[in-house]
Amino acid sequence: MALLIKTDIDRGNAWTEALNAHYPELKTFTWPYKGDPAKIDYALVWQPPKGELKRYPNLKAIFSVGAGIDHLASDPELPTGIPVVRMVEPGLTAGMSQYVTLAVLNHHRFMIDYAAQRREKVWEEIPQIAADARQVGMLGLGVLGRDALDKLKAFDFKLAGWSRSPKSITGVTCFHGSGGLDAFLAETDILVCLLPLTPETEGILNSETFAKLPAGASVVNVGRGAHLVEDDLIAALDSGQLSGATLDVFRQEPLPEKHPFWKHPRIFMTPHIASMTIPSSAVRAVVANIQRLESGEALQHVVDMKRGY
Ligand code: NDP
Ligand code: OXD
């Protein structure tokens, strides 16, 4: 049994070491692979070159190193009929909840304004707003969105969420479908995007969406860069409809040197690090799934490729 590893976010041989330690019977190879493609049973990949995976005729499953699988869905030659498994692992979930909490508190406590004041050497207090007077609205109530909301409960924010199918979550006002979006946005002061990128969700953070938020709301995009219409964000920030944005993901990564986001005073940015899969914890999810498949059980977290997530 052999597994091919292709990941840009591996540090050293972390995946190889973790897999060898947890599953010595599994042979591991790192990409680029020069051996016989027919000998590869599993692929564990992040952003493989388009057309790469079709080279392996005996693949039994494709594991995404990340939670998002848009890097696979966008491959026009992705082999069909082979299960694609997204990453669900405690380290990735914990990292995302940390980042979302940090970003929400940054906006709630006016840190973008204080950073501007600091640049101008201005010493001025901005009146504090009680957390229970603000609503945090989560676009996406999946593994990551739900955990982040759960962690935010500690701060007393009003919490709301929006998903495709109806949900009932204690302490969270739930909305769903296109019919529920406007009511969700109308009360949301800090909007967080944790949606997968699909044809339905692309461009969802646009001027129409921003106009439906209360004036002065802020936006946190940790989903994918293509969820955001970039010019619409700049217009909404410059008009004051939005007071700030935290962006971790971008249409083009790395963000081009001349991109206006770099210098925008009301944008806080990070280079797609909101959360990272940690091989030493994620290895258990991959190994358990391979063992399931090998013993004839159903795989967990298989993506519905028609739905796109
Ligand atoms: P899940 O698949 O668990 O959850 C997706 C959620 O989005 C579900 O609640 C789903 O609704 C909802 N959704 C999907 N399509 C629609 C739609 N058309 N309308 C309304 N709701 C919709 O994903 P995860 O929580 O694991 O991950 C979410 C995304 O976060 C990833 O796809 C990835 O893009 C991003 N991510 C970013 C990282 C970073 O470092 N910046 C790290 C990890 C992930 P329903 O429940 O009804 O199906
Ligand atoms: C992911 C990511 O999808 O890191 O896991 O973006």
Short mmCIF file of C-alpha atoms and ligand atoms in Angstrom, two decimals:
data_model
loop_
_atom_site.label_atom_id
_atom_site.label_comp_id
_atom_site.label_asym_id
_atom_site.label_seq_id
_atom_site.Cartn_x
_atom_site.Cartn_y
_atom_site.Cartn_z
CA MET A 1 0.00 0.00 0.00
CA ALA A 2 1.48 3.36 -1.01
CA LEU A 3 0.59 7.01 -0.51
CA LEU A 4 1.88 10.01 -2.43
CA ILE A 5 2.34 13.29 -0.53
CA LYS A 6 2.19 16.62 -2.32
CA THR A 7 1.87 19.59 -0.04
CA ASP A 8 3.29 23.10 -0.15
CA ILE A 9 2.55 23.72 3.49
CA ASP A 10 4.62 20.82 4.84
CA ARG A 11 7.55 21.85 6.95
CA GLY A 12 10.44 19.46 6.38
CA ASN A 13 9.17 15.90 6.31
CA ALA A 14 6.47 16.33 8.92
CA TRP A 15 3.83 14.33 7.00
CA THR A 16 6.22 11.54 6.06
CA GLU A 17 7.43 11.21 9.63
CA ALA A 18 3.92 11.31 11.09
CA LEU A 19 2.58 8.71 8.62
CA ASN A 20 5.58 6.40 9.07
CA ALA A 21 5.14 6.57 12.85
CA HIS A 22 1.38 5.94 12.82
CA TYR A 23 1.11 3.54 9.90
CA PRO A 24 4.44 1.76 9.20
CA GLU A 25 2.75 -0.62 6.70
CA LEU A 26 1.94 2.35 4.44
CA LYS A 27 4.79 3.26 2.07
CA THR A 28 5.05 7.04 1.57
CA PHE A 29 6.46 8.92 -1.39
CA THR A 30 6.80 12.65 -1.81
CA TRP A 31 5.98 14.46 -5.03
CA PRO A 32 7.50 14.67 -7.62
CA TYR A 33 7.22 10.90 -7.87
CA LYS A 34 9.47 9.11 -10.33
CA GLY A 35 8.23 5.54 -9.69
CA ASP A 36 5.46 3.51 -11.30
CA PRO A 37 2.20 5.52 -11.01
CA ALA A 38 0.21 2.26 -10.87
CA LYS A 39 1.73 1.53 -7.46
CA ILE A 40 0.13 4.56 -5.76
CA ASP A 41 -3.07 3.79 -3.82
CA TYR A 42 -3.66 7.10 -2.02
CA ALA A 43 -2.81 10.75 -2.60
CA LEU A 44 -2.54 13.36 0.17
CA VAL A 45 -2.39 16.66 -1.65
CA TRP A 46 -2.51 20.42 -1.48
CA GLN A 47 -2.75 22.31 -4.77
CA PRO A 48 -1.40 19.55 -7.01
CA PRO A 49 -0.66 20.65 -10.59
CA LYS A 50 -3.75 20.38 -12.77
CA GLY A 51 -3.88 16.99 -14.48
CA GLU A 52 -1.43 15.43 -12.01
CA LEU A 53 -3.87 13.10 -10.23
CA LYS A 54 -5.15 11.49 -13.40
CA ARG A 55 -1.67 9.95 -13.83
CA TYR A 56 -2.34 7.40 -11.05
CA PRO A 57 -4.65 4.71 -12.42
CA ASN A 58 -5.15 2.81 -9.13
CA LEU A 59 -5.99 5.64 -6.70
CA LYS A 60 -8.51 4.54 -4.07
CA ALA A 61 -8.96 7.95 -2.42
CA ILE A 62 -7.68 11.52 -2.64
CA PHE A 63 -7.11 13.26 0.69
CA SER A 64 -7.02 17.07 0.71
CA VAL A 65 -4.43 18.44 3.12
CA GLY A 66 -6.79 21.37 3.70
CA ALA A 67 -10.46 21.69 4.62
CA GLY A 68 -11.17 23.40 1.32
CA ILE A 69 -11.18 21.26 -1.81
CA ASP A 70 -11.50 24.05 -4.38
CA HIS A 71 -7.85 23.32 -5.31
CA LEU A 72 -9.07 19.90 -6.50
CA ALA A 73 -12.50 20.86 -7.86
CA SER A 74 -10.79 23.37 -10.16
CA ASP A 75 -8.80 20.60 -11.89
CA PRO A 76 -10.72 19.89 -15.10
CA GLU A 77 -8.95 16.53 -15.34
CA LEU A 78 -9.55 15.40 -11.75
CA PRO A 79 -10.27 11.67 -11.99
CA THR A 80 -13.95 10.97 -11.39
CA GLY A 81 -15.34 8.16 -9.30
CA ILE A 82 -12.55 8.36 -6.70
CA PRO A 83 -13.62 9.68 -3.28
CA VAL A 84 -12.19 13.09 -2.38
CA VAL A 85 -11.85 13.53 1.39
CA ARG A 86 -11.58 16.97 2.98
CA MET A 87 -9.50 17.64 6.06
CA VAL A 88 -11.30 17.62 9.38
CA GLU A 89 -8.84 17.55 12.25
CA PRO A 90 -8.69 19.15 15.69
CA GLY A 91 -5.56 21.25 15.06
CA LEU A 92 -7.06 22.93 11.98
CA THR A 93 -10.34 23.60 13.78
CA ALA A 94 -8.62 25.02 16.87
CA GLY A 95 -6.37 27.29 14.78
CA MET A 96 -9.34 28.70 12.89
CA SER A 97 -11.31 29.41 16.05
CA GLN A 98 -8.29 31.21 17.51
CA TYR A 99 -7.96 33.37 14.40
CA VAL A 100 -11.67 34.18 14.15
CA THR A 101 -11.81 35.08 17.85
CA LEU A 102 -8.77 37.33 17.44
CA ALA A 103 -10.24 39.04 14.38
CA VAL A 104 -13.69 39.52 15.92
CA LEU A 105 -12.21 41.00 19.09
CA ASN A 106 -9.91 43.24 17.02
CA HIS A 107 -12.93 44.74 15.28
CA HIS A 108 -15.07 44.81 18.40
CA ARG A 109 -12.36 46.70 20.35
CA PHE A 110 -11.59 49.18 17.50
CA MET A 111 -7.99 48.01 17.02
CA ILE A 112 -7.91 49.30 13.43
CA ASP A 113 -8.83 52.78 14.74
CA TYR A 114 -6.25 52.59 17.51
CA ALA A 115 -3.57 51.53 15.01
CA ALA A 116 -4.46 54.62 12.93
CA GLN A 117 -4.36 56.81 16.03
CA ARG A 118 -0.97 55.40 16.95
CA ARG A 119 0.43 56.26 13.51
CA GLU A 120 -0.75 59.86 14.04
CA LYS A 121 0.32 59.93 17.72
CA VAL A 122 -3.28 60.57 18.78
CA TRP A 123 -4.27 59.63 22.36
CA GLU A 124 -8.05 59.34 22.31
CA GLU A 125 -10.52 56.95 23.89
CA ILE A 126 -13.23 55.42 21.76
CA PRO A 127 -16.29 54.52 23.88
CA GLN A 128 -16.46 50.78 24.49
CA ILE A 129 -19.49 48.90 23.19
CA ALA A 130 -20.86 45.96 25.19
CA ALA A 131 -20.36 42.63 23.43
CA ASP A 132 -24.02 41.76 23.85
CA ALA A 133 -24.88 44.85 21.81
CA ARG A 134 -23.07 43.43 18.79
CA GLN A 135 -23.96 40.52 16.55
CA VAL A 136 -21.31 38.28 15.04
CA GLY A 137 -22.71 36.63 11.92
CA MET A 138 -21.06 33.50 10.53
CA LEU A 139 -21.45 32.68 6.83
CA GLY A 140 -21.06 28.89 6.91
CA LEU A 141 -22.09 26.65 9.78
CA GLY A 142 -19.81 23.72 9.02
CA VAL A 143 -17.08 22.20 11.13
CA LEU A 144 -15.10 25.45 11.35
CA GLY A 145 -17.93 28.00 11.54
CA ARG A 146 -19.69 26.13 14.33
CA ASP A 147 -16.57 25.70 16.43
CA ALA A 148 -15.66 29.38 16.07
CA LEU A 149 -19.17 30.39 17.18
CA ASP A 150 -18.90 28.03 20.10
CA LYS A 151 -15.65 29.68 21.23
CA LEU A 152 -17.18 33.15 20.77
CA LYS A 153 -19.94 32.30 23.24
CA ALA A 154 -17.47 33.09 26.03
CA PHE A 155 -17.64 36.79 25.12
CA ASP A 156 -21.43 37.31 25.19
CA PHE A 157 -21.82 38.47 21.59
CA LYS A 158 -25.17 37.94 19.93
CA LEU A 159 -24.42 35.09 17.54
CA ALA A 160 -26.00 34.27 14.20
CA GLY A 161 -25.18 31.92 11.36
CA TRP A 162 -26.16 31.23 7.78
CA SER A 163 -25.98 27.92 5.97
CA ARG A 164 -27.48 26.15 3.00
CA SER A 165 -29.72 23.80 4.98
CA PRO A 166 -31.70 24.67 8.13
CA LYS A 167 -29.86 24.30 11.45
CA SER A 168 -30.67 24.54 15.12
CA ILE A 169 -27.69 25.51 17.31
CA THR A 170 -28.07 26.52 20.96
CA GLY A 171 -27.24 30.20 21.43
CA VAL A 172 -27.04 30.91 17.69
CA THR A 173 -29.83 32.44 15.60
CA CYS A 174 -29.76 30.35 12.45
CA PHE A 175 -30.72 31.44 8.94
CA HIS A 176 -30.49 29.48 5.74
CA GLY A 177 -30.71 29.72 1.99
CA SER A 178 -31.00 32.79 -0.18
CA GLY A 179 -34.33 33.58 1.53
CA GLY A 180 -32.64 33.89 4.93
CA LEU A 181 -29.63 35.96 3.91
CA ASP A 182 -31.06 39.49 4.13
CA ALA A 183 -32.48 39.05 7.63
CA PHE A 184 -29.16 37.56 8.76
CA LEU A 185 -27.16 40.46 7.32
CA ALA A 186 -29.50 43.17 8.64
CA GLU A 187 -28.48 42.52 12.26
CA THR A 188 -24.85 41.49 11.74
CA ASP A 189 -22.17 43.91 12.95
CA ILE A 190 -19.16 41.63 12.42
CA LEU A 191 -19.53 39.34 9.42
CA VAL A 192 -17.24 36.30 9.19
CA CYS A 193 -17.00 34.23 6.00
CA LEU A 194 -16.23 30.55 6.54
CA LEU A 195 -17.93 29.22 3.44
CA PRO A 196 -16.41 26.80 0.96
CA LEU A 197 -15.76 28.26 -2.48
CA THR A 198 -18.41 27.01 -4.90
CA PRO A 199 -20.17 28.57 -7.90
CA GLU A 200 -22.98 29.62 -5.47
CA THR A 201 -20.71 31.30 -2.92
CA GLU A 202 -18.19 32.98 -5.22
CA GLY A 203 -18.43 36.78 -4.92
CA ILE A 204 -20.86 36.64 -1.99
CA LEU A 205 -18.96 39.43 -0.22
CA ASN A 206 -20.02 42.17 -2.62
CA SER A 207 -21.43 45.70 -2.52
CA GLU A 208 -25.03 44.45 -2.28
CA THR A 209 -24.13 42.29 0.74
CA PHE A 210 -22.20 45.12 2.40
CA ALA A 211 -25.12 47.53 1.88
CA LYS A 212 -27.42 45.16 3.78
CA LEU A 213 -25.18 45.21 6.88
CA PRO A 214 -25.67 47.94 9.50
CA ALA A 215 -23.51 51.00 8.67
CA GLY A 216 -20.03 50.66 10.16
CA ALA A 217 -20.03 46.84 10.20
CA SER A 218 -16.82 44.91 9.69
CA VAL A 219 -15.95 41.88 7.61
CA VAL A 220 -13.59 38.97 8.24
CA ASN A 221 -12.82 36.77 5.23
CA VAL A 222 -11.17 33.47 6.08
CA GLY A 223 -13.02 31.40 3.46
CA ARG A 224 -11.45 31.97 0.05
CA GLY A 225 -10.26 35.06 -1.81
CA ALA A 226 -12.84 34.60 -4.54
CA HIS A 227 -15.67 35.05 -2.02
CA LEU A 228 -14.79 38.73 -2.03
CA VAL A 229 -15.33 41.29 -4.78
CA GLU A 230 -12.23 43.30 -4.02
CA ASP A 231 -13.23 46.66 -5.55
CA ASP A 232 -16.55 46.49 -3.69
CA LEU A 233 -14.71 46.09 -0.40
CA ILE A 234 -12.54 49.13 -1.04
CA ALA A 235 -15.60 51.21 -2.02
CA ALA A 236 -17.50 50.11 1.12
CA LEU A 237 -14.52 50.91 3.38
CA ASP A 238 -13.93 54.28 1.74
CA SER A 239 -17.60 55.26 2.03
CA GLY A 240 -17.74 54.23 5.71
CA GLN A 241 -20.41 51.58 5.11
CA LEU A 242 -17.77 49.18 6.46
CA SER A 243 -15.43 50.24 9.24
CA GLY A 244 -12.80 47.59 8.70
CA ALA A 245 -11.87 44.23 7.24
CA THR A 246 -9.64 41.34 8.20
CA LEU A 247 -8.52 39.35 5.19
CA ASP A 248 -6.58 36.09 5.23
CA VAL A 249 -7.35 34.88 1.72
CA PHE A 250 -7.07 36.61 -1.65
CA ARG A 251 -8.03 36.09 -5.27
CA GLN A 252 -4.34 36.03 -6.12
CA GLU A 253 -1.93 34.55 -3.58
CA PRO A 254 0.66 35.79 -2.86
CA LEU A 255 -1.04 39.18 -3.06
CA PRO A 256 0.61 41.17 -5.89
CA GLU A 257 3.01 43.88 -4.72
CA LYS A 258 0.95 46.71 -6.24
CA HIS A 259 -2.38 45.55 -4.80
CA PRO A 260 -4.29 48.38 -3.04
CA PHE A 261 -5.06 46.16 -0.01
CA TRP A 262 -1.42 46.38 1.14
CA LYS A 263 -1.73 50.04 2.02
CA HIS A 264 -5.40 50.35 2.94
CA PRO A 265 -5.53 51.72 6.50
CA ARG A 266 -8.75 49.88 7.36
CA ILE A 267 -7.62 46.44 6.23
CA PHE A 268 -5.78 44.01 8.47
CA MET A 269 -4.21 41.21 6.43
CA THR A 270 -2.42 37.89 6.88
CA PRO A 271 -0.94 35.55 4.21
CA HIS A 272 -3.48 32.68 4.26
CA ILE A 273 -2.49 31.43 7.69
CA ALA A 274 -5.80 31.65 9.54
CA SER A 275 -5.33 27.99 10.21
CA MET A 276 -2.97 25.31 9.05
CA THR A 277 -3.27 21.56 9.08
CA ILE A 278 -0.88 20.20 11.68
CA PRO A 279 0.52 16.84 10.43
CA SER A 280 1.14 15.47 13.94
CA SER A 281 -2.57 15.80 14.78
CA ALA A 282 -4.06 15.43 11.28
CA VAL A 283 -2.26 12.15 10.63
CA ARG A 284 -4.79 10.32 12.80
CA ALA A 285 -7.67 11.38 10.57
CA VAL A 286 -5.87 10.22 7.41
CA VAL A 287 -4.71 6.92 8.89
CA ALA A 288 -8.12 6.13 10.38
CA ASN A 289 -9.76 6.77 7.02
CA ILE A 290 -7.33 4.55 5.10
CA GLN A 291 -7.85 1.79 7.65
CA ARG A 292 -11.61 2.19 7.26
CA LEU A 293 -11.40 1.86 3.50
CA GLU A 294 -9.01 -1.09 3.69
CA SER A 295 -11.40 -2.92 6.01
CA GLY A 296 -14.41 -2.22 3.82
CA GLU A 297 -15.96 0.55 5.95
CA ALA A 298 -17.23 3.88 4.65
CA LEU A 299 -14.82 6.83 4.51
CA GLN A 300 -15.50 9.92 6.64
CA HIS A 301 -15.73 13.50 5.32
CA VAL A 302 -16.09 12.56 1.68
CA VAL A 303 -16.86 15.61 -0.45
CA ASP A 304 -19.95 15.80 -2.61
CA MET A 305 -18.15 16.99 -5.75
CA LYS A 306 -21.43 17.98 -7.44
CA ARG A 307 -22.28 20.28 -4.51
CA GLY A 308 -18.64 21.46 -4.35
CA TYR A 309 -17.96 20.89 -0.65
P1 NDP B 1 -17.86 22.54 5.90
O1 NDP B 1 -18.04 21.80 4.64
O2 NDP B 1 -17.86 21.78 7.19
O3 NDP B 1 -19.00 23.65 6.05
C1 NDP B 1 -19.42 24.45 5.00
C2 NDP B 1 -20.59 25.29 5.45
O4 NDP B 1 -20.92 26.22 4.41
C3 NDP B 1 -21.86 24.46 5.73
O5 NDP B 1 -22.53 24.96 6.85
C4 NDP B 1 -22.70 24.70 4.46
O6 NDP B 1 -24.10 24.62 4.67
C5 NDP B 1 -22.31 26.13 4.14
N1 NDP B 1 -22.58 26.41 2.73
C6 NDP B 1 -22.01 25.85 1.64
N2 NDP B 1 -22.56 26.35 0.51
C7 NDP B 1 -23.50 27.23 0.90
C8 NDP B 1 -24.42 28.05 0.22
N3 NDP B 1 -24.50 28.07 -1.12
N4 NDP B 1 -25.26 28.84 0.95
C9 NDP B 1 -25.20 28.83 2.30
N5 NDP B 1 -24.34 28.07 3.02
C10 NDP B 1 -23.51 27.29 2.33
O7 NDP B 1 -16.52 23.39 5.74
P2 NDP B 1 -15.47 23.81 6.86
O8 NDP B 1 -16.19 24.53 7.95
O9 NDP B 1 -14.62 22.66 7.22
O10 NDP B 1 -14.54 24.83 6.01
C11 NDP B 1 -15.08 25.98 5.40
C12 NDP B 1 -14.06 26.65 4.51
O11 NDP B 1 -13.08 27.34 5.27
C13 NDP B 1 -13.20 25.73 3.62
O12 NDP B 1 -13.93 25.27 2.51
C14 NDP B 1 -12.06 26.64 3.24
O13 NDP B 1 -12.37 27.35 2.06
C15 NDP B 1 -11.96 27.61 4.42
N6 NDP B 1 -10.72 27.41 5.18
C16 NDP B 1 -9.80 28.43 5.23
C17 NDP B 1 -8.64 28.29 5.94
C18 NDP B 1 -7.67 29.41 6.04
O14 NDP B 1 -6.58 29.21 6.58
N7 NDP B 1 -8.01 30.60 5.61
C19 NDP B 1 -8.33 27.05 6.67
C20 NDP B 1 -9.37 26.06 6.58
C21 NDP B 1 -10.50 26.24 5.85
P3 NDP B 1 -24.79 23.22 5.09
O15 NDP B 1 -24.36 23.00 6.51
O16 NDP B 1 -26.23 23.49 4.98
O17 NDP B 1 -24.27 22.18 4.15
C1 OXD B 2 -7.70 24.93 4.08
C2 OXD B 2 -6.80 26.08 4.02
O1 OXD B 2 -8.62 24.82 3.26
O2 OXD B 2 -5.74 26.05 4.69
O3 OXD B 2 -7.51 24.08 4.99
O4 OXD B 2 -7.10 27.05 3.34
#
